[in-house]
Coordinates of C-alpha atoms and ligand atoms in Angstrom, one line a residue:
M1 CA 29.4 141.2 103.8
R2 CA 26.8 138.5 103.9
T3 CA 24.5 138.6 100.9
L4 CA 20.8 137.1 101.1
L5 CA 19.1 136.1 98.1
L6 CA 15.0 135.7 98.2
I7 CA 14.2 133.8 95.2
G8 CA 10.8 133.6 94.1
I9 CA 9.9 130.0 93.0
G10 CA 6.6 130.2 91.3
T11 CA 3.6 128.1 92.6
G12 CA 4.2 124.6 91.9
H13 CA 5.5 124.0 87.9
P14 CA 8.9 123.6 87.5
E15 CA 9.0 125.8 84.5
H16 CA 7.5 128.8 87.1
L17 CA 11.3 129.3 87.6
T18 CA 12.6 132.1 85.9
L19 CA 16.3 132.1 84.2
E20 CA 17.2 134.8 86.9
A21 CA 16.2 132.8 89.9
V22 CA 18.1 129.6 88.5
Q23 CA 21.2 131.7 88.4
A24 CA 20.3 133.0 91.7
L25 CA 20.0 129.3 92.9
Q26 CA 23.3 128.6 91.8
R27 CA 24.9 131.0 94.0
V28 CA 23.6 130.1 97.5
D29 CA 25.7 128.5 100.0
V30 CA 22.9 128.0 102.6
F31 CA 18.9 127.7 102.1
F32 CA 17.1 129.0 105.0
A33 CA 13.4 128.0 105.7
L34 CA 10.8 128.2 108.3
D35 CA 9.4 124.4 108.9
K36 CA 5.7 125.2 108.9
G37 CA 4.8 121.4 110.2
E38 CA 3.8 118.1 108.7
E39 CA 0.7 120.0 106.8
K40 CA 3.1 121.9 104.4
E41 CA 5.4 118.9 103.9
D42 CA 4.5 118.7 100.4
L43 CA 5.9 122.4 100.1
V44 CA 9.0 121.9 101.6
R45 CA 9.6 118.7 99.4
W46 CA 9.0 121.0 96.4
R47 CA 11.9 123.2 97.5
S48 CA 14.3 120.5 97.8
E49 CA 13.6 119.1 94.4
I50 CA 14.0 122.4 92.9
C51 CA 17.7 122.7 94.6
A52 CA 18.2 119.0 93.4
R53 CA 17.2 119.6 90.1
H54 CA 18.8 122.9 89.3
L55 CA 21.9 122.4 91.7
P56 CA 23.2 118.8 90.6
N57 CA 26.8 119.5 91.2
R58 CA 26.8 122.2 93.7
P59 CA 27.2 121.8 97.3
Y60 CA 24.6 123.4 99.7
R61 CA 23.0 123.0 103.1
F62 CA 19.5 123.3 103.9
V63 CA 18.9 125.0 107.3
T64 CA 15.4 125.0 109.0
A65 CA 14.1 126.3 112.3
P66 CA 10.4 125.8 113.3
D67 CA 7.8 128.2 112.4
P68 CA 6.8 130.2 115.5
V69 CA 2.9 129.5 116.4
R70 CA 1.0 133.0 116.4
D71 CA -0.5 133.6 119.7
P72 CA -4.2 133.0 119.9
S73 CA -4.6 135.0 123.3
V74 CA -3.4 138.3 121.0
A75 CA -6.9 139.3 120.0
C76 CA -5.9 142.1 117.7
Y77 CA -5.0 140.4 114.2
P78 CA -2.2 142.9 113.0
E79 CA -0.8 142.8 116.8
R80 CA -1.1 139.1 116.5
V81 CA 0.8 138.9 113.2
R82 CA 3.4 141.6 114.3
A83 CA 4.3 139.3 117.4
W84 CA 4.8 136.2 115.1
H85 CA 6.8 138.4 112.6
D86 CA 9.1 139.3 115.6
A87 CA 9.8 135.8 116.3
R88 CA 10.5 134.8 113.0
A89 CA 13.0 137.7 112.8
V90 CA 14.7 136.5 115.8
L91 CA 15.0 132.8 114.4
Y92 CA 16.4 134.1 111.2
E93 CA 18.7 136.4 113.0
E94 CA 19.8 133.5 114.9
M95 CA 20.3 131.3 111.9
L96 CA 22.2 134.0 109.5
L97 CA 24.6 134.6 112.7
R98 CA 25.3 131.1 113.1
E99 CA 25.1 129.4 109.7
L100 CA 26.3 131.9 107.3
G101 CA 29.8 133.0 107.0
E102 CA 30.8 136.4 106.8
S103 CA 31.1 136.3 103.0
G104 CA 28.5 133.7 102.3
C105 CA 25.1 133.8 100.2
G106 CA 22.0 132.6 101.9
G107 CA 18.8 131.8 100.0
I108 CA 15.3 132.2 101.2
L109 CA 12.9 130.3 98.4
V110 CA 9.9 132.1 98.8
W111 CA 6.4 130.5 97.0
G112 CA 5.0 132.1 94.3
D113 CA 6.7 136.0 94.3
P114 CA 8.0 137.6 97.5
C115 CA 6.3 141.0 97.1
L116 CA 2.8 139.7 97.2
Y117 CA 1.3 138.6 100.7
D118 CA 4.4 137.1 101.8
S119 CA 6.3 138.0 105.3
T120 CA 9.8 137.3 104.4
L121 CA 10.6 140.8 103.1
R122 CA 9.2 142.3 106.3
V123 CA 10.6 140.2 108.7
L124 CA 14.1 140.6 107.1
A125 CA 13.7 144.4 107.3
S126 CA 13.1 143.6 111.6
V127 CA 16.3 141.8 111.1
R128 CA 18.0 144.7 109.8
V129 CA 16.3 146.8 112.4
R130 CA 18.1 144.9 115.0
A131 CA 21.3 145.5 113.7
R132 CA 23.2 142.1 115.0
V133 CA 23.6 140.8 111.6
T134 CA 24.4 143.0 108.3
F135 CA 23.7 141.9 105.2
D136 CA 22.9 142.9 101.4
M137 CA 19.6 141.6 99.9
R138 CA 18.1 141.0 96.6
V139 CA 14.9 140.2 95.6
I140 CA 14.3 137.6 92.5
P141 CA 10.6 137.8 91.5
G142 CA 8.9 134.8 90.9
I143 CA 5.5 133.9 88.9
S144 CA 2.4 134.9 91.8
S145 CA -0.6 132.9 92.3
V146 CA -2.4 135.5 90.6
Q147 CA -0.6 135.2 87.5
A148 CA -0.9 131.5 87.7
L149 CA -4.8 132.0 88.1
A150 CA -5.2 134.4 85.1
A151 CA -3.2 132.4 82.7
S152 CA -4.8 129.2 83.5
H153 CA -8.1 130.2 82.7
G154 CA -6.6 132.2 80.0
I155 CA -8.4 135.5 81.3
V156 CA -7.5 139.6 81.7
L157 CA -7.9 140.0 85.5
N158 CA -9.0 143.7 84.8
G159 CA -11.8 145.0 82.7
I160 CA -10.7 147.6 79.8
G161 CA -9.5 150.5 81.6
E162 CA -10.7 149.3 85.2
P163 CA -8.6 148.9 88.4
V164 CA -8.2 145.0 90.0
L165 CA -8.4 144.6 93.7
I166 CA -6.3 142.1 95.4
T167 CA -7.4 141.3 98.8
T168 CA -7.8 138.2 101.3
G169 CA -10.7 136.2 102.5
R170 CA -10.8 138.0 105.6
K171 CA -11.5 141.7 104.1
L172 CA -14.1 140.3 101.8
A173 CA -16.0 138.7 104.5
A174 CA -17.1 142.4 105.0
G175 CA -18.6 142.7 101.7
F176 CA -18.0 142.9 97.8
P177 CA -16.1 146.5 97.5
R178 CA -18.2 149.0 95.8
D179 CA -15.7 150.7 93.9
V180 CA -14.5 147.9 91.8
D181 CA -15.7 145.0 89.3
S182 CA -13.0 142.9 89.4
V183 CA -11.5 141.4 92.9
V184 CA -8.9 138.9 93.2
V185 CA -9.1 136.8 96.3
M186 CA -6.3 134.9 98.3
L187 CA -6.2 133.1 101.7
D188 CA -9.6 132.7 101.9
G189 CA -10.4 129.3 103.9
A190 CA -14.0 129.8 104.0
C191 CA -15.2 130.3 100.8
I192 CA -16.6 133.7 101.2
F193 CA -18.0 133.8 97.7
N194 CA -20.8 132.1 98.7
Q195 CA -22.1 134.4 101.3
L196 CA -22.2 137.7 99.2
D197 CA -25.3 139.0 97.8
E198 CA -23.8 140.4 94.4
D199 CA -24.4 138.6 91.2
L200 CA -21.0 137.6 90.3
D201 CA -18.9 135.6 88.4
I202 CA -15.8 133.4 89.5
F203 CA -12.7 132.0 88.2
W204 CA -11.2 129.6 90.7
G205 CA -8.4 127.9 90.7
A206 CA -6.5 125.2 93.2
Y207 CA -2.9 123.9 93.1
L208 CA -1.9 125.9 90.4
G209 CA 0.6 125.0 88.3
S210 CA 1.0 121.4 89.8
P211 CA -0.4 118.2 87.8
E212 CA -3.3 118.3 91.0
Q213 CA -4.4 121.8 89.6
L214 CA -8.1 122.2 89.8
L215 CA -10.0 124.9 87.9
R216 CA -13.6 125.9 87.8
A217 CA -15.5 128.9 86.4
G218 CA -19.1 130.3 86.4
R219 CA -21.6 132.2 88.0
V220 CA -21.1 132.2 91.8
R221 CA -24.8 131.3 92.4
E222 CA -24.7 128.0 90.0
V223 CA -21.2 127.1 90.8
G224 CA -20.3 128.2 94.3
A225 CA -21.4 125.0 96.0
E226 CA -19.7 122.9 93.8
I227 CA -16.2 124.9 94.4
A228 CA -16.8 124.7 97.8
Q229 CA -17.5 121.0 97.7
V230 CA -14.5 120.2 95.4
R231 CA -12.1 122.2 97.8
A232 CA -13.3 120.5 100.9
E233 CA -12.8 117.2 99.4
A234 CA -9.2 118.1 98.0
R235 CA -8.2 119.3 101.5
K236 CA -9.3 116.3 103.2
R237 CA -7.6 114.1 100.3
R238 CA -3.9 116.3 100.9
G239 CA -4.3 117.8 104.1
W240 CA -3.9 121.1 102.7
V241 CA -5.3 123.2 99.8
L242 CA -4.0 126.5 98.3
D243 CA -6.5 128.4 96.2
I244 CA -7.5 131.4 94.9
Y245 CA -10.2 133.2 92.7
L246 CA -11.0 136.3 90.8
L247 CA -14.6 137.5 91.3
R248 CA -16.3 139.8 88.5
R249 CA -19.3 141.6 89.0
R250 CA -22.0 140.7 86.1
A251 CA -22.9 143.5 83.9
Ligands
LIG1 C1 0.8 133.5 102.0 S1 -0.2 133.5 100.5 C2 1.4 133.8 99.3 C3 1.4 134.3 98.0 C4 2.4 134.2 97.1 N1 3.6 135.0 97.3 C5 2.3 134.5 95.6 O1 2.9 135.1 95.0 O2 1.2 133.8 95.3 C6 -0.7 132.4 100.1 C7 -2.3 132.0 99.2 O3 -1.7 132.3 97.7 C8 -2.4 131.8 96.8 N2 -1.7 130.3 96.5 C9 -0.1 130.4 96.2 N3 -0.1 129.1 95.8 C10 -1.0 128.8 95.3 C11 -1.6 127.8 94.3 N4 -0.5 127.1 93.8 N5 -2.8 127.6 93.9 C12 -3.5 128.4 94.3 N6 -3.2 129.7 95.1 C13 -2.2 129.5 95.5 C14 -3.6 130.9 97.8 O4 -4.7 132.1 97.9 C15 -2.8 131.1 99.3 O5 -3.7 131.2 100.3

């Protein structure tokens, strides 16, 4: 039976990789990846560097396929994402059948943690449902950008005994949730925090874990505009930016 290891690799610091992840890497014969184009070149290079560093004497291969594009003509967002996942499932299925022997071990290196805002697990579930290729699967947890953010600022995400919500910029655009005080926001390309009416503190981080890491914190009304500017400049400089933030209602 083929084995597939989904390995969380953390968010850009070489030592984010857990000992369990390093051991998992050392079992892999073929690494699979979907190539997201030039914009994400740095992230692809990062994955290769991890393998070079931890597998100096072990033969392994990298197999990639171009990531399908989301079809903008599908107006409904969940439907558009589902169609994109289906296209990805077909690609993984083809790669597994073509490139991984019956008893081979495949690996997929997942940015951060595979269980948080990452589609790989859902896509592989679809591959299983299609039933053309069978495999055992294991998930190796990684340090997520949420943990990296909290650690970089040295903060606890939740108030004492209180919940914390993890959401996206797209959802936050509808307004700051009424029933929580602490909200972690990922996947926000539009600095939505600057559009909210509430009086909030922000703990913001970009390129967390990497030498280029950027951090800012303060009252949104005072530092929001500066964060938007720093973010725009960084994006221009590098061609891409990954950022995340915690918003907390002020007492
Ligand atoms: C598709 S999600 C992947 C999340 C990932 N699975 C995790 O565990 O962090 C991508 C989002 O994660 C956040 N992110 C990932 N890496 C980051 C980093 N190094 N610095 C800041 N934010 C990061 C950003 O909000 C980005 O838009």
